[in-house]
């Protein structure tokens, strides 16, 4: 493993970006927000926010009632990935530059990137950031697009980031996949 990548700096940047994004979306959508997620990819080259709103969720679920849980728990189907675009673009550039390091221990980097995203979201949830800004509880997730990540990891992350009701519903959803 040969990396000088500073994950503490990355976590600080992610926290700033998440707070900025969430506040921007509160300004736009207010109490219609029902979910927030960070998404990366199997190549560990991105960190992107996704926000869902109740009206979008209800519309998608009404159009596809057999896919209710899918539209609730799959951030790629959520309403928007906008917010703090400059901050998230800088994060993506930072991680993608490290991926180009020929001496990089990719598995270590990937796993630490994912753990860093979860840690930041968990810190914000524990501090009550989302609930204070929104005024109510919401689903918070970390997910990976186009992945073979273990279901156990996805469930574990969701349990860390949510109350038992969301965690149980997500676990039931994943078990059906």
PDB file of C-alpha atoms in Angstrom:
ATOM      1  CA  UNK A   1       0.000   0.000   0.000  1.00  0.00           C
ATOM      2  CA  UNK A   2       1.463   3.276  -1.044  1.00  0.00           C
ATOM      3  CA  UNK A   3      -0.794   6.250  -0.594  1.00  0.00           C
ATOM      4  CA  UNK A   4      -0.422   9.611   1.014  1.00  0.00           C
ATOM      5  CA  UNK A   5      -4.122  10.248   0.658  1.00  0.00           C
ATOM      6  CA  UNK A   6      -5.495  12.124   3.646  1.00  0.00           C
ATOM      7  CA  UNK A   7      -8.860  10.613   4.537  1.00  0.00           C
ATOM      8  CA  UNK A   8      -9.364  13.097   7.381  1.00  0.00           C
ATOM      9  CA  UNK A   9      -9.253  15.943   4.851  1.00  0.00           C
ATOM     10  CA  UNK A  10     -11.619  13.979   2.626  1.00  0.00           C
ATOM     11  CA  UNK A  11     -14.094  13.474   5.491  1.00  0.00           C
ATOM     12  CA  UNK A  12     -13.987  17.185   6.245  1.00  0.00           C
ATOM     13  CA  UNK A  13     -14.718  17.988   2.592  1.00  0.00           C
ATOM     14  CA  UNK A  14     -17.543  15.447   2.471  1.00  0.00           C
ATOM     15  CA  UNK A  15     -19.099  16.845   5.639  1.00  0.00           C
ATOM     16  CA  UNK A  16     -18.981  20.386   4.244  1.00  0.00           C
ATOM     17  CA  UNK A  17     -20.463  19.217   0.930  1.00  0.00           C
ATOM     18  CA  UNK A  18     -23.253  17.211   2.586  1.00  0.00           C
ATOM     19  CA  UNK A  19     -24.235  20.105   4.846  1.00  0.00           C
ATOM     20  CA  UNK A  20     -24.179  22.553   1.934  1.00  0.00           C
ATOM     21  CA  UNK A  21     -26.142  20.218  -0.331  1.00  0.00           C
ATOM     22  CA  UNK A  22     -28.758  19.429   2.278  1.00  0.00           C
ATOM     23  CA  UNK A  23     -29.265  23.088   3.164  1.00  0.00           C
ATOM     24  CA  UNK A  24     -29.555  24.027  -0.529  1.00  0.00           C
ATOM     25  CA  UNK A  25     -32.183  21.336  -1.011  1.00  0.00           C
ATOM     26  CA  UNK A  26     -34.071  22.403   2.126  1.00  0.00           C
ATOM     27  CA  UNK A  27     -34.276  25.870   0.531  1.00  0.00           C
ATOM     28  CA  UNK A  28     -35.735  24.346  -2.651  1.00  0.00           C
ATOM     29  CA  UNK A  29     -37.933  21.528  -1.366  1.00  0.00           C
ATOM     30  CA  UNK A  30     -38.465  22.191   2.336  1.00  0.00           C
ATOM     31  CA  UNK A  31     -40.321  19.558   4.290  1.00  0.00           C
ATOM     32  CA  UNK A  32     -41.010  17.575   1.103  1.00  0.00           C
ATOM     33  CA  UNK A  33     -37.567  15.967   1.521  1.00  0.00           C
ATOM     34  CA  UNK A  34     -37.792  12.374   2.747  1.00  0.00           C
ATOM     35  CA  UNK A  35     -34.385  10.819   1.963  1.00  0.00           C
ATOM     36  CA  UNK A  36     -30.707  11.675   1.548  1.00  0.00           C
ATOM     37  CA  UNK A  37     -27.849   9.488   0.328  1.00  0.00           C
ATOM     38  CA  UNK A  38     -24.250   9.522  -0.703  1.00  0.00           C
ATOM     39  CA  UNK A  39     -23.385   7.268  -3.607  1.00  0.00           C
ATOM     40  CA  UNK A  40     -20.028   6.071  -4.818  1.00  0.00           C
ATOM     41  CA  UNK A  41     -19.150   3.568  -7.505  1.00  0.00           C
ATOM     42  CA  UNK A  42     -17.258   0.284  -7.526  1.00  0.00           C
ATOM     43  CA  UNK A  43     -14.260   2.099  -9.004  1.00  0.00           C
ATOM     44  CA  UNK A  44     -14.215   4.481  -5.999  1.00  0.00           C
ATOM     45  CA  UNK A  45     -13.984   7.477  -8.316  1.00  0.00           C
ATOM     46  CA  UNK A  46     -17.088   9.383  -7.213  1.00  0.00           C
ATOM     47  CA  UNK A  47     -19.004  10.652  -4.207  1.00  0.00           C
ATOM     48  CA  UNK A  48     -22.385  12.046  -5.237  1.00  0.00           C
ATOM     49  CA  UNK A  49     -25.415  13.179  -3.199  1.00  0.00           C
ATOM     50  CA  UNK A  50     -28.978  12.097  -3.908  1.00  0.00           C
ATOM     51  CA  UNK A  51     -32.109  13.592  -2.367  1.00  0.00           C
ATOM     52  CA  UNK A  52     -35.646  12.306  -2.623  1.00  0.00           C
ATOM     53  CA  UNK A  53     -38.848  14.208  -2.009  1.00  0.00           C
ATOM     54  CA  UNK A  54     -42.194  12.842  -0.888  1.00  0.00           C
ATOM     55  CA  UNK A  55     -44.123  14.008  -3.955  1.00  0.00           C
ATOM     56  CA  UNK A  56     -41.678  12.266  -6.320  1.00  0.00           C
ATOM     57  CA  UNK A  57     -41.672   9.094  -4.217  1.00  0.00           C
ATOM     58  CA  UNK A  58     -45.476   8.947  -4.096  1.00  0.00           C
ATOM     59  CA  UNK A  59     -45.717   9.554  -7.857  1.00  0.00           C
ATOM     60  CA  UNK A  60     -43.234   6.794  -8.684  1.00  0.00           C
ATOM     61  CA  UNK A  61     -44.855   4.374  -6.263  1.00  0.00           C
ATOM     62  CA  UNK A  62     -48.327   5.121  -7.661  1.00  0.00           C
ATOM     63  CA  UNK A  63     -47.099   4.493 -11.214  1.00  0.00           C
ATOM     64  CA  UNK A  64     -45.357   1.260 -10.177  1.00  0.00           C
ATOM     65  CA  UNK A  65     -47.060  -0.091  -7.037  1.00  0.00           C
ATOM     66  CA  UNK A  66     -45.230  -3.417  -7.254  1.00  0.00           C
ATOM     67  CA  UNK A  67     -41.937  -1.489  -6.982  1.00  0.00           C
ATOM     68  CA  UNK A  68     -42.795   0.621  -3.909  1.00  0.00           C
ATOM     69  CA  UNK A  69     -39.701  -0.359  -1.931  1.00  0.00           C
ATOM     70  CA  UNK A  70     -37.434  -0.027  -4.944  1.00  0.00           C
ATOM     71  CA  UNK A  71     -38.357   3.639  -5.343  1.00  0.00           C
ATOM     72  CA  UNK A  72     -37.917   4.265  -1.643  1.00  0.00           C
ATOM     73  CA  UNK A  73     -34.553   2.553  -1.185  1.00  0.00           C
ATOM     74  CA  UNK A  74     -32.711   2.976  -4.493  1.00  0.00           C
ATOM     75  CA  UNK A  75     -31.153   6.464  -4.613  1.00  0.00           C
ATOM     76  CA  UNK A  76     -30.578   6.308  -8.367  1.00  0.00           C
ATOM     77  CA  UNK A  77     -34.381   6.569  -8.682  1.00  0.00           C
ATOM     78  CA  UNK A  78     -34.654   9.547  -6.369  1.00  0.00           C
ATOM     79  CA  UNK A  79     -35.619  13.069  -7.326  1.00  0.00           C
ATOM     80  CA  UNK A  80     -32.279  14.874  -7.613  1.00  0.00           C
ATOM     81  CA  UNK A  81     -28.528  14.556  -7.368  1.00  0.00           C
ATOM     82  CA  UNK A  82     -28.035  18.314  -7.260  1.00  0.00           C
ATOM     83  CA  UNK A  83     -26.638  20.387  -4.446  1.00  0.00           C
ATOM     84  CA  UNK A  84     -23.154  21.590  -3.522  1.00  0.00           C
ATOM     85  CA  UNK A  85     -22.090  20.717  -7.057  1.00  0.00           C
ATOM     86  CA  UNK A  86     -18.714  22.467  -6.857  1.00  0.00           C
ATOM     87  CA  UNK A  87     -17.852  20.825  -3.551  1.00  0.00           C
ATOM     88  CA  UNK A  88     -18.812  17.353  -4.768  1.00  0.00           C
ATOM     89  CA  UNK A  89     -16.997  17.869  -8.080  1.00  0.00           C
ATOM     90  CA  UNK A  90     -13.850  18.743  -6.117  1.00  0.00           C
ATOM     91  CA  UNK A  91     -14.249  15.576  -4.022  1.00  0.00           C
ATOM     92  CA  UNK A  92     -14.678  13.456  -7.151  1.00  0.00           C
ATOM     93  CA  UNK A  93     -11.569  15.017  -8.665  1.00  0.00           C
ATOM     94  CA  UNK A  94      -9.636  14.383  -5.442  1.00  0.00           C
ATOM     95  CA  UNK A  95     -10.537  10.679  -5.301  1.00  0.00           C
ATOM     96  CA  UNK A  96     -10.192  10.041  -9.034  1.00  0.00           C
ATOM     97  CA  UNK A  97      -6.680  11.529  -9.000  1.00  0.00           C
ATOM     98  CA  UNK A  98      -5.728   9.091  -6.253  1.00  0.00           C
ATOM     99  CA  UNK A  99      -7.159   6.186  -8.259  1.00  0.00           C
ATOM    100  CA  UNK A 100      -4.594   7.057 -10.964  1.00  0.00           C
ATOM    101  CA  UNK A 101      -1.754   6.393  -8.482  1.00  0.00           C
ATOM    102  CA  UNK A 102      -0.086   3.281  -9.926  1.00  0.00           C
ATOM    103  CA  UNK A 103       1.132   2.174  -6.493  1.00  0.00           C
ATOM    104  CA  UNK A 104      -2.292   2.469  -4.882  1.00  0.00           C
ATOM    105  CA  UNK A 105      -3.672  -0.431  -2.869  1.00  0.00           C
ATOM    106  CA  UNK A 106      -7.082  -0.149  -4.512  1.00  0.00           C
ATOM    107  CA  UNK A 107      -9.025  -2.364  -2.095  1.00  0.00           C
ATOM    108  CA  UNK A 108      -7.738  -0.424   0.899  1.00  0.00           C
ATOM    109  CA  UNK A 109      -8.542   2.897  -0.775  1.00  0.00           C
ATOM    110  CA  UNK A 110     -12.003   1.762  -1.872  1.00  0.00           C
ATOM    111  CA  UNK A 111     -12.932   0.353   1.526  1.00  0.00           C
ATOM    112  CA  UNK A 112     -11.611   3.414   3.361  1.00  0.00           C
ATOM    113  CA  UNK A 113     -13.445   5.775   0.994  1.00  0.00           C
ATOM    114  CA  UNK A 114     -16.714   3.937   1.604  1.00  0.00           C
ATOM    115  CA  UNK A 115     -16.111   3.824   5.374  1.00  0.00           C
ATOM    116  CA  UNK A 116     -15.355   7.561   5.334  1.00  0.00           C
ATOM    117  CA  UNK A 117     -18.677   8.341   3.636  1.00  0.00           C
ATOM    118  CA  UNK A 118     -20.577   6.249   6.172  1.00  0.00           C
ATOM    119  CA  UNK A 119     -18.677   7.825   9.077  1.00  0.00           C
ATOM    120  CA  UNK A 120     -19.549  11.335   7.935  1.00  0.00           C
ATOM    121  CA  UNK A 121     -23.225  10.511   7.470  1.00  0.00           C
ATOM    122  CA  UNK A 122     -23.316   8.749  10.834  1.00  0.00           C
ATOM    123  CA  UNK A 123     -21.652  11.711  12.547  1.00  0.00           C
ATOM    124  CA  UNK A 124     -24.206  14.115  11.042  1.00  0.00           C
ATOM    125  CA  UNK A 125     -27.106  11.844  11.974  1.00  0.00           C
ATOM    126  CA  UNK A 126     -25.797  11.387  15.531  1.00  0.00           C
ATOM    127  CA  UNK A 127     -25.393  15.158  15.901  1.00  0.00           C
ATOM    128  CA  UNK A 128     -28.984  15.566  14.701  1.00  0.00           C
ATOM    129  CA  UNK A 129     -27.994  17.643  11.665  1.00  0.00           C
ATOM    130  CA  UNK A 130     -30.587  16.219   9.260  1.00  0.00           C
ATOM    131  CA  UNK A 131     -33.409  16.262  11.766  1.00  0.00           C
ATOM    132  CA  UNK A 132     -32.605  19.822  12.893  1.00  0.00           C
ATOM    133  CA  UNK A 133     -32.530  21.086   9.319  1.00  0.00           C
ATOM    134  CA  UNK A 134     -35.605  19.174   8.155  1.00  0.00           C
ATOM    135  CA  UNK A 135     -37.604  19.120  11.371  1.00  0.00           C
ATOM    136  CA  UNK A 136     -38.329  15.410  11.044  1.00  0.00           C
ATOM    137  CA  UNK A 137     -36.648  12.055  10.594  1.00  0.00           C
ATOM    138  CA  UNK A 138     -35.611  10.875   7.144  1.00  0.00           C
ATOM    139  CA  UNK A 139     -33.965   7.911   5.450  1.00  0.00           C
ATOM    140  CA  UNK A 140     -30.163   8.331   5.186  1.00  0.00           C
ATOM    141  CA  UNK A 141     -28.098   5.949   3.093  1.00  0.00           C
ATOM    142  CA  UNK A 142     -24.707   5.212   1.657  1.00  0.00           C
ATOM    143  CA  UNK A 143     -24.846   3.120  -1.480  1.00  0.00           C
ATOM    144  CA  UNK A 144     -22.662   2.035  -4.367  1.00  0.00           C
ATOM    145  CA  UNK A 145     -23.841   2.153  -7.961  1.00  0.00           C
ATOM    146  CA  UNK A 146     -23.433  -0.909 -10.159  1.00  0.00           C
ATOM    147  CA  UNK A 147     -21.878  -3.038  -7.465  1.00  0.00           C
ATOM    148  CA  UNK A 148     -21.536  -6.551  -6.224  1.00  0.00           C
ATOM    149  CA  UNK A 149     -21.122  -5.205  -2.681  1.00  0.00           C
ATOM    150  CA  UNK A 150     -22.370  -7.693  -0.121  1.00  0.00           C
ATOM    151  CA  UNK A 151     -25.938  -7.299   1.037  1.00  0.00           C
ATOM    152  CA  UNK A 152     -24.630  -7.553   4.598  1.00  0.00           C
ATOM    153  CA  UNK A 153     -22.540  -4.389   4.116  1.00  0.00           C
ATOM    154  CA  UNK A 154     -25.463  -2.470   2.618  1.00  0.00           C
ATOM    155  CA  UNK A 155     -27.700  -3.537   5.507  1.00  0.00           C
ATOM    156  CA  UNK A 156     -25.029  -2.754   8.099  1.00  0.00           C
ATOM    157  CA  UNK A 157     -24.515   0.758   6.723  1.00  0.00           C
ATOM    158  CA  UNK A 158     -28.239   1.452   6.636  1.00  0.00           C
ATOM    159  CA  UNK A 159     -28.605   0.237  10.221  1.00  0.00           C
ATOM    160  CA  UNK A 160     -25.827   2.599  11.312  1.00  0.00           C
ATOM    161  CA  UNK A 161     -27.476   5.553   9.587  1.00  0.00           C
ATOM    162  CA  UNK A 162     -31.133   5.108  10.527  1.00  0.00           C
ATOM    163  CA  UNK A 163     -33.596   4.300  13.238  1.00  0.00           C
ATOM    164  CA  UNK A 164     -34.754   0.712  13.650  1.00  0.00           C
ATOM    165  CA  UNK A 165     -37.901   1.210  11.537  1.00  0.00           C
ATOM    166  CA  UNK A 166     -36.006   2.286   8.409  1.00  0.00           C
ATOM    167  CA  UNK A 167     -33.274  -0.267   9.057  1.00  0.00           C
ATOM    168  CA  UNK A 168     -35.764  -3.157   9.308  1.00  0.00           C
ATOM    169  CA  UNK A 169     -37.670  -2.088   6.201  1.00  0.00           C
ATOM    170  CA  UNK A 170     -34.414  -1.783   4.236  1.00  0.00           C
ATOM    171  CA  UNK A 171     -33.259  -5.185   5.476  1.00  0.00           C
ATOM    172  CA  UNK A 172     -36.565  -6.718   4.334  1.00  0.00           C
ATOM    173  CA  UNK A 173     -36.204  -4.991   0.946  1.00  0.00           C
ATOM    174  CA  UNK A 174     -32.639  -6.280   0.443  1.00  0.00           C
ATOM    175  CA  UNK A 175     -33.669  -9.799   1.474  1.00  0.00           C
ATOM    176  CA  UNK A 176     -36.165  -9.804  -1.418  1.00  0.00           C
ATOM    177  CA  UNK A 177     -33.501  -8.891  -3.984  1.00  0.00           C
TER     178      UNK A 177
END
